[in-house]
């Protein structure tokens, strides 16, 4: 958003257009169909797709977990229930924004680290825009959400925060990074180089100039500026190596989400 709004992409020879995709897990397919050329899947979605044989490759880093933003993720509990400990979620219906997605995988990790068998929790898929209505209707007991969804549900008084499980994990690994179809990246080295240069420049603004970052986010997401400013910015880290993904591979292997032990270096474009 910043790289487009501030003319940074154009400066590096790229005409870029933002495209919204409703569910993160659809990004690998969009890349391979050439509906988009670069997308931002979460680490878990990317690894499942690449491990499953889809020819996609990471081209640059985007956002990473950090002590400032990890507390923004929560297991949000409907009214009438008090669920705070991992064991409290046994037998409950938990809405996740995609199976195998970032919030789902980390919640399962939190359960397993605390001795809870995740098979004893009933997971269902619930998209972010519908979370407030779904939990208000008590169709689920819990939703896994981040900001500003959590703040909106608190304001609507449809429930309370049960656990800030990502903060308890206390990691600094990638959340989202930029990926492309391997064939497109190989055929367009200049575009990849320009994209990387633009992202590095934009990341500096994201991390140091809250006014400019907030203006760009508000413009593209059409959210009110007050809401944008109320949510701490995810830290941008444009560097990306295979080592950045090793913890994710361990976590997903533990959860049997990968077919084998992938060579993470082969997933990253040099």
C-alpha positions as YAML, in Angstrom:
chain: A
units: angstrom
residues:
- id: 1
  name: UNK
  ca: [0.00, 0.00, 0.00]
- id: 2
  name: UNK
  ca: [2.78, 2.42, 0.93]
- id: 3
  name: UNK
  ca: [4.88, 1.54, -2.12]
- id: 4
  name: UNK
  ca: [1.95, 2.31, -4.42]
- id: 5
  name: UNK
  ca: [0.73, 5.40, -2.59]
- id: 6
  name: UNK
  ca: [4.18, 6.97, -2.29]
- id: 7
  name: UNK
  ca: [5.13, 6.23, -5.92]
- id: 8
  name: UNK
  ca: [7.92, 3.87, -4.87]
- id: 9
  name: UNK
  ca: [6.91, 1.06, -7.24]
- id: 10
  name: UNK
  ca: [6.79, 3.47, -10.18]
- id: 11
  name: UNK
  ca: [10.22, 4.79, -9.20]
- id: 12
  name: UNK
  ca: [11.56, 1.24, -9.60]
- id: 13
  name: UNK
  ca: [9.85, 0.66, -12.94]
- id: 14
  name: UNK
  ca: [6.78, -1.23, -11.73]
- id: 15
  name: UNK
  ca: [3.11, -0.43, -12.36]
- id: 16
  name: UNK
  ca: [1.43, -2.10, -9.39]
- id: 17
  name: UNK
  ca: [-2.24, -2.57, -8.53]
- id: 18
  name: UNK
  ca: [-3.59, -3.85, -5.23]
- id: 19
  name: UNK
  ca: [-6.03, -6.78, -5.56]
- id: 20
  name: UNK
  ca: [-8.10, -7.96, -2.60]
- id: 21
  name: UNK
  ca: [-8.49, -11.71, -2.11]
- id: 22
  name: UNK
  ca: [-11.06, -12.86, 0.43]
- id: 23
  name: UNK
  ca: [-9.25, -15.89, 1.86]
- id: 24
  name: UNK
  ca: [-5.49, -16.14, 2.24]
- id: 25
  name: UNK
  ca: [-5.43, -19.79, 1.21]
- id: 26
  name: UNK
  ca: [-6.62, -18.76, -2.29]
- id: 27
  name: UNK
  ca: [-3.43, -16.82, -3.02]
- id: 28
  name: UNK
  ca: [-1.29, -19.75, -4.33]
- id: 29
  name: UNK
  ca: [-3.99, -20.63, -6.86]
- id: 30
  name: UNK
  ca: [-4.29, -16.98, -7.90]
- id: 31
  name: UNK
  ca: [-0.54, -16.87, -8.50]
- id: 32
  name: UNK
  ca: [-0.54, -19.99, -10.65]
- id: 33
  name: UNK
  ca: [-3.53, -18.79, -12.69]
- id: 34
  name: UNK
  ca: [-1.73, -15.47, -13.27]
- id: 35
  name: UNK
  ca: [-4.67, -13.59, -11.75]
- id: 36
  name: UNK
  ca: [-1.98, -11.92, -9.66]
- id: 37
  name: UNK
  ca: [1.78, -11.97, -10.14]
- id: 38
  name: UNK
  ca: [2.84, -11.44, -6.52]
- id: 39
  name: UNK
  ca: [0.79, -12.28, -3.44]
- id: 40
  name: UNK
  ca: [1.17, -12.21, 0.31]
- id: 41
  name: UNK
  ca: [0.29, -15.65, 1.73]
- id: 42
  name: UNK
  ca: [0.89, -16.41, 5.38]
- id: 43
  name: UNK
  ca: [3.88, -18.63, 6.12]
- id: 44
  name: UNK
  ca: [1.68, -21.64, 6.85]
- id: 45
  name: UNK
  ca: [-0.38, -21.29, 3.65]
- id: 46
  name: UNK
  ca: [2.78, -20.88, 1.55]
- id: 47
  name: UNK
  ca: [4.52, -23.90, 3.09]
- id: 48
  name: UNK
  ca: [1.53, -26.18, 2.62]
- id: 49
  name: UNK
  ca: [1.22, -25.14, -1.02]
- id: 50
  name: UNK
  ca: [4.93, -25.42, -1.81]
- id: 51
  name: UNK
  ca: [5.30, -28.67, 0.10]
- id: 52
  name: UNK
  ca: [2.29, -30.02, -1.82]
- id: 53
  name: UNK
  ca: [4.12, -29.46, -5.09]
- id: 54
  name: UNK
  ca: [2.74, -26.12, -6.27]
- id: 55
  name: UNK
  ca: [5.52, -24.25, -8.11]
- id: 56
  name: UNK
  ca: [5.58, -21.05, -6.07]
- id: 57
  name: UNK
  ca: [8.57, -19.29, -4.56]
- id: 58
  name: UNK
  ca: [9.15, -16.64, -1.90]
- id: 59
  name: UNK
  ca: [10.57, -13.40, -3.30]
- id: 60
  name: UNK
  ca: [10.66, -10.97, -0.33]
- id: 61
  name: UNK
  ca: [9.74, -10.62, 3.30]
- id: 62
  name: UNK
  ca: [6.70, -8.68, 4.50]
- id: 63
  name: UNK
  ca: [5.50, -8.74, 8.13]
- id: 64
  name: UNK
  ca: [6.96, -10.56, 11.13]
- id: 65
  name: UNK
  ca: [5.73, -11.37, 14.60]
- id: 66
  name: UNK
  ca: [6.95, -8.97, 17.28]
- id: 67
  name: UNK
  ca: [6.38, -8.17, 20.98]
- id: 68
  name: UNK
  ca: [4.44, -5.06, 19.92]
- id: 69
  name: UNK
  ca: [1.92, -6.82, 17.69]
- id: 70
  name: UNK
  ca: [1.71, -10.40, 19.01]
- id: 71
  name: UNK
  ca: [-0.82, -9.31, 21.71]
- id: 72
  name: UNK
  ca: [-3.19, -8.10, 18.98]
- id: 73
  name: UNK
  ca: [-4.23, -11.69, 18.23]
- id: 74
  name: UNK
  ca: [-6.80, -13.25, 20.52]
- id: 75
  name: UNK
  ca: [-9.09, -16.17, 21.10]
- id: 76
  name: UNK
  ca: [-12.32, -14.18, 21.43]
- id: 77
  name: UNK
  ca: [-15.00, -15.88, 23.53]
- id: 78
  name: UNK
  ca: [-18.75, -15.39, 23.25]
- id: 79
  name: UNK
  ca: [-20.80, -13.99, 26.09]
- id: 80
  name: UNK
  ca: [-21.77, -16.48, 28.77]
- id: 81
  name: UNK
  ca: [-18.49, -18.41, 28.72]
- id: 82
  name: UNK
  ca: [-15.20, -17.99, 30.54]
- id: 83
  name: UNK
  ca: [-12.38, -19.67, 28.64]
- id: 84
  name: UNK
  ca: [-8.84, -18.59, 29.48]
- id: 85
  name: UNK
  ca: [-6.66, -21.70, 29.83]
- id: 86
  name: UNK
  ca: [-5.84, -24.11, 26.98]
- id: 87
  name: UNK
  ca: [-7.80, -26.91, 28.68]
- id: 88
  name: UNK
  ca: [-10.90, -24.68, 28.79]
- id: 89
  name: UNK
  ca: [-11.23, -24.93, 25.00]
- id: 90
  name: UNK
  ca: [-11.69, -28.72, 24.97]
- id: 91
  name: UNK
  ca: [-15.08, -29.56, 23.47]
- id: 92
  name: UNK
  ca: [-15.67, -26.01, 22.28]
- id: 93
  name: UNK
  ca: [-16.45, -24.87, 18.74]
- id: 94
  name: UNK
  ca: [-13.69, -22.54, 17.59]
- id: 95
  name: UNK
  ca: [-13.98, -20.45, 14.42]
- id: 96
  name: UNK
  ca: [-10.71, -19.99, 12.52]
- id: 97
  name: UNK
  ca: [-10.21, -17.86, 9.38]
- id: 98
  name: UNK
  ca: [-9.04, -20.85, 7.34]
- id: 99
  name: UNK
  ca: [-7.75, -24.29, 8.28]
- id: 100
  name: UNK
  ca: [-3.98, -24.34, 8.25]
- id: 101
  name: UNK
  ca: [-3.85, -20.55, 8.25]
- id: 102
  name: UNK
  ca: [-1.63, -18.47, 10.52]
- id: 103
  name: UNK
  ca: [-4.10, -17.95, 13.39]
- id: 104
  name: UNK
  ca: [-5.28, -21.55, 13.30]
- id: 105
  name: UNK
  ca: [-1.80, -23.13, 13.25]
- id: 106
  name: UNK
  ca: [-0.54, -20.95, 16.10]
- id: 107
  name: UNK
  ca: [-3.62, -21.67, 18.23]
- id: 108
  name: UNK
  ca: [-3.07, -25.40, 17.75]
- id: 109
  name: UNK
  ca: [0.61, -24.88, 18.66]
- id: 110
  name: UNK
  ca: [-0.47, -23.10, 21.85]
- id: 111
  name: UNK
  ca: [-2.80, -25.96, 22.75]
- id: 112
  name: UNK
  ca: [-0.15, -28.63, 22.11]
- id: 113
  name: UNK
  ca: [2.54, -26.74, 24.04]
- id: 114
  name: UNK
  ca: [0.18, -26.79, 27.00]
- id: 115
  name: UNK
  ca: [-0.68, -30.48, 26.78]
- id: 116
  name: UNK
  ca: [-4.07, -30.19, 25.06]
- id: 117
  name: UNK
  ca: [-4.94, -32.55, 22.21]
- id: 118
  name: UNK
  ca: [-6.24, -30.27, 19.41]
- id: 119
  name: UNK
  ca: [-8.47, -33.07, 18.12]
- id: 120
  name: UNK
  ca: [-10.62, -32.43, 21.19]
- id: 121
  name: UNK
  ca: [-11.42, -28.94, 19.90]
- id: 122
  name: UNK
  ca: [-14.04, -28.54, 17.16]
- id: 123
  name: UNK
  ca: [-12.63, -26.16, 14.54]
- id: 124
  name: UNK
  ca: [-14.79, -24.55, 11.85]
- id: 125
  name: UNK
  ca: [-13.93, -21.92, 9.24]
- id: 126
  name: UNK
  ca: [-15.27, -18.41, 9.83]
- id: 127
  name: UNK
  ca: [-14.23, -15.41, 7.72]
- id: 128
  name: UNK
  ca: [-13.18, -12.18, 9.44]
- id: 129
  name: UNK
  ca: [-16.16, -10.10, 8.20]
- id: 130
  name: UNK
  ca: [-18.67, -12.58, 9.64]
- id: 131
  name: UNK
  ca: [-17.00, -13.21, 13.01]
- id: 132
  name: UNK
  ca: [-19.02, -10.69, 14.99]
- id: 133
  name: UNK
  ca: [-22.36, -12.00, 13.71]
- id: 134
  name: UNK
  ca: [-21.35, -15.64, 14.10]
- id: 135
  name: UNK
  ca: [-20.26, -15.24, 17.70]
- id: 136
  name: UNK
  ca: [-23.24, -13.02, 18.53]
- id: 137
  name: UNK
  ca: [-25.56, -15.79, 17.31]
- id: 138
  name: UNK
  ca: [-23.58, -18.32, 19.39]
- id: 139
  name: UNK
  ca: [-23.00, -20.47, 16.32]
- id: 140
  name: UNK
  ca: [-19.46, -20.81, 17.67]
- id: 141
  name: UNK
  ca: [-18.02, -20.44, 21.14]
- id: 142
  name: UNK
  ca: [-14.76, -18.79, 20.09]
- id: 143
  name: UNK
  ca: [-13.24, -17.03, 17.11]
- id: 144
  name: UNK
  ca: [-9.54, -16.57, 16.41]
- id: 145
  name: UNK
  ca: [-9.07, -12.96, 15.36]
- id: 146
  name: UNK
  ca: [-6.71, -10.02, 15.21]
- id: 147
  name: UNK
  ca: [-7.16, -6.27, 15.16]
- id: 148
  name: UNK
  ca: [-9.24, -4.37, 14.27]
- id: 149
  name: UNK
  ca: [-11.75, -7.25, 14.36]
- id: 150
  name: UNK
  ca: [-11.18, -7.85, 18.08]
- id: 151
  name: UNK
  ca: [-11.74, -4.17, 18.95]
- id: 152
  name: UNK
  ca: [-14.95, -4.07, 16.93]
- id: 153
  name: UNK
  ca: [-16.31, -7.16, 18.69]
- id: 154
  name: UNK
  ca: [-15.42, -5.69, 22.07]
- id: 155
  name: UNK
  ca: [-17.21, -2.46, 21.17]
- id: 156
  name: UNK
  ca: [-20.25, -4.47, 20.09]
- id: 157
  name: UNK
  ca: [-20.13, -6.33, 23.43]
- id: 158
  name: UNK
  ca: [-20.58, -9.73, 21.82]
- id: 159
  name: UNK
  ca: [-17.91, -11.37, 23.97]
- id: 160
  name: UNK
  ca: [-14.58, -11.05, 25.74]
- id: 161
  name: UNK
  ca: [-10.93, -11.87, 25.15]
- id: 162
  name: UNK
  ca: [-10.16, -15.36, 26.39]
- id: 163
  name: UNK
  ca: [-6.47, -15.74, 25.59]
- id: 164
  name: UNK
  ca: [-3.79, -13.80, 23.75]
- id: 165
  name: UNK
  ca: [-2.15, -16.98, 22.59]
- id: 166
  name: UNK
  ca: [0.30, -15.55, 20.05]
- id: 167
  name: UNK
  ca: [1.77, -13.28, 22.73]
- id: 168
  name: UNK
  ca: [2.29, -16.34, 24.91]
- id: 169
  name: UNK
  ca: [4.21, -18.06, 22.10]
- id: 170
  name: UNK
  ca: [6.50, -14.99, 21.94]
- id: 171
  name: UNK
  ca: [7.94, -15.56, 18.45]
- id: 172
  name: UNK
  ca: [9.51, -13.22, 15.86]
- id: 173
  name: UNK
  ca: [9.05, -15.39, 12.75]
- id: 174
  name: UNK
  ca: [7.44, -14.28, 9.44]
- id: 175
  name: UNK
  ca: [3.68, -13.83, 9.36]
- id: 176
  name: UNK
  ca: [3.29, -12.93, 5.69]
- id: 177
  name: UNK
  ca: [5.83, -12.79, 2.89]
- id: 178
  name: UNK
  ca: [5.65, -12.11, -0.82]
- id: 179
  name: UNK
  ca: [5.47, -15.06, -3.21]
- id: 180
  name: UNK
  ca: [5.23, -15.59, -6.96]
- id: 181
  name: UNK
  ca: [4.82, -18.45, -9.40]
- id: 182
  name: UNK
  ca: [8.28, -19.88, -9.93]
- id: 183
  name: UNK
  ca: [7.96, -19.65, -13.73]
- id: 184
  name: UNK
  ca: [6.88, -15.98, -13.59]
- id: 185
  name: UNK
  ca: [9.77, -15.08, -11.28]
- id: 186
  name: UNK
  ca: [12.26, -16.83, -13.59]
- id: 187
  name: UNK
  ca: [10.89, -15.04, -16.66]
- id: 188
  name: UNK
  ca: [10.77, -11.60, -15.01]
- id: 189
  name: UNK
  ca: [14.02, -11.07, -13.07]
- id: 190
  name: UNK
  ca: [13.93, -7.29, -13.57]
- id: 191
  name: UNK
  ca: [10.40, -7.05, -12.17]
- id: 192
  name: UNK
  ca: [11.41, -9.15, -9.15]
- id: 193
  name: UNK
  ca: [14.48, -6.96, -8.55]
- id: 194
  name: UNK
  ca: [12.37, -3.81, -8.84]
- id: 195
  name: UNK
  ca: [9.74, -5.23, -6.50]
- id: 196
  name: UNK
  ca: [12.35, -6.14, -3.91]
- id: 197
  name: UNK
  ca: [13.93, -2.69, -4.07]
- id: 198
  name: UNK
  ca: [10.53, -1.01, -3.71]
- id: 199
  name: UNK
  ca: [9.54, -3.18, -0.75]
- id: 200
  name: UNK
  ca: [12.82, -2.42, 1.03]
- id: 201
  name: UNK
  ca: [12.22, 1.29, 0.61]
- id: 202
  name: UNK
  ca: [8.57, 1.09, 1.66]
- id: 203
  name: UNK
  ca: [9.44, -1.02, 4.71]
- id: 204
  name: UNK
  ca: [11.52, 1.86, 6.06]
- id: 205
  name: UNK
  ca: [8.46, 4.10, 5.91]
- id: 206
  name: UNK
  ca: [6.21, 1.47, 7.49]
- id: 207
  name: UNK
  ca: [8.62, 1.02, 10.40]
- id: 208
  name: UNK
  ca: [9.49, 4.68, 11.00]
- id: 209
  name: UNK
  ca: [6.76, 7.00, 9.67]
- id: 210
  name: UNK
  ca: [3.39, 6.18, 11.18]
- id: 211
  name: UNK
  ca: [1.66, 9.14, 9.51]
- id: 212
  name: UNK
  ca: [2.53, 8.09, 5.96]
- id: 213
  name: UNK
  ca: [1.84, 4.41, 6.67]
- id: 214
  name: UNK
  ca: [-1.53, 5.19, 8.23]
- id: 215
  name: UNK
  ca: [-2.55, 7.41, 5.32]
- id: 216
  name: UNK
  ca: [-1.80, 4.68, 2.80]
- id: 217
  name: UNK
  ca: [-3.57, 1.98, 4.79]
- id: 218
  name: UNK
  ca: [-6.66, 4.14, 5.33]
- id: 219
  name: UNK
  ca: [-6.77, 4.99, 1.62]
- id: 220
  name: UNK
  ca: [-6.63, 1.41, 0.35]
- id: 221
  name: UNK
  ca: [-8.67, -0.30, 3.06]
- id: 222
  name: UNK
  ca: [-11.22, 2.53, 3.33]
- id: 223
  name: UNK
  ca: [-11.04, 2.37, 7.10]
- id: 224
  name: UNK
  ca: [-11.38, 5.43, 9.27]
- id: 225
  name: UNK
  ca: [-8.06, 7.02, 10.16]
- id: 226
  name: UNK
  ca: [-8.80, 6.78, 13.89]
- id: 227
  name: UNK
  ca: [-9.24, 3.02, 13.56]
- id: 228
  name: UNK
  ca: [-6.07, 2.61, 11.50]
- id: 229
  name: UNK
  ca: [-4.04, 4.60, 14.02]
- id: 230
  name: UNK
  ca: [-5.44, 2.61, 16.94]
- id: 231
  name: UNK
  ca: [-3.85, -0.63, 15.71]
- id: 232
  name: UNK
  ca: [-0.06, -0.99, 16.19]
- id: 233
  name: UNK
  ca: [1.66, -1.53, 12.86]
- id: 234
  name: UNK
  ca: [3.07, -4.95, 12.04]
- id: 235
  name: UNK
  ca: [6.84, -4.77, 11.73]
- id: 236
  name: UNK
  ca: [8.00, -5.00, 8.12]
- id: 237
  name: UNK
  ca: [11.11, -7.05, 7.39]
- id: 238
  name: UNK
  ca: [11.84, -7.30, 3.64]
- id: 239
  name: UNK
  ca: [14.63, -9.86, 4.02]
- id: 240
  name: UNK
  ca: [13.70, -13.51, 3.58]
- id: 241
  name: UNK
  ca: [15.82, -16.66, 3.82]
- id: 242
  name: UNK
  ca: [15.18, -20.34, 4.28]
- id: 243
  name: UNK
  ca: [16.22, -20.04, 7.92]
- id: 244
  name: UNK
  ca: [13.26, -17.73, 8.53]
- id: 245
  name: UNK
  ca: [10.92, -20.66, 7.79]
- id: 246
  name: UNK
  ca: [12.55, -23.42, 9.85]
- id: 247
  name: UNK
  ca: [10.44, -22.84, 12.97]
- id: 248
  name: UNK
  ca: [7.29, -22.87, 10.86]
- id: 249
  name: UNK
  ca: [8.36, -26.19, 9.33]
- id: 250
  name: UNK
  ca: [8.86, -27.65, 12.81]
- id: 251
  name: UNK
  ca: [5.43, -26.44, 13.95]
- id: 252
  name: UNK
  ca: [3.62, -27.67, 10.87]
- id: 253
  name: UNK
  ca: [5.42, -31.01, 10.91]
- id: 254
  name: UNK
  ca: [4.32, -31.42, 14.52]
- id: 255
  name: UNK
  ca: [0.74, -30.81, 13.39]
- id: 256
  name: UNK
  ca: [1.12, -33.18, 10.40]
- id: 257
  name: UNK
  ca: [0.38, -30.40, 7.93]
- id: 258
  name: UNK
  ca: [3.36, -31.19, 5.70]
- id: 259
  name: UNK
  ca: [4.06, -34.28, 3.64]
- id: 260
  name: UNK
  ca: [7.71, -34.46, 4.57]
- id: 261
  name: UNK
  ca: [10.64, -32.31, 5.69]
- id: 262
  name: UNK
  ca: [10.96, -29.74, 2.92]
- id: 263
  name: UNK
  ca: [14.17, -28.04, 1.81]
- id: 264
  name: UNK
  ca: [13.18, -24.52, 2.81]
- id: 265
  name: UNK
  ca: [16.07, -22.96, 0.90]
- id: 266
  name: UNK
  ca: [14.60, -24.28, -2.34]
- id: 267
  name: UNK
  ca: [11.41, -22.34, -1.62]
- id: 268
  name: UNK
  ca: [13.13, -18.95, -1.61]
- id: 269
  name: UNK
  ca: [14.24, -17.17, -4.76]
- id: 270
  name: UNK
  ca: [17.95, -16.23, -4.43]
...
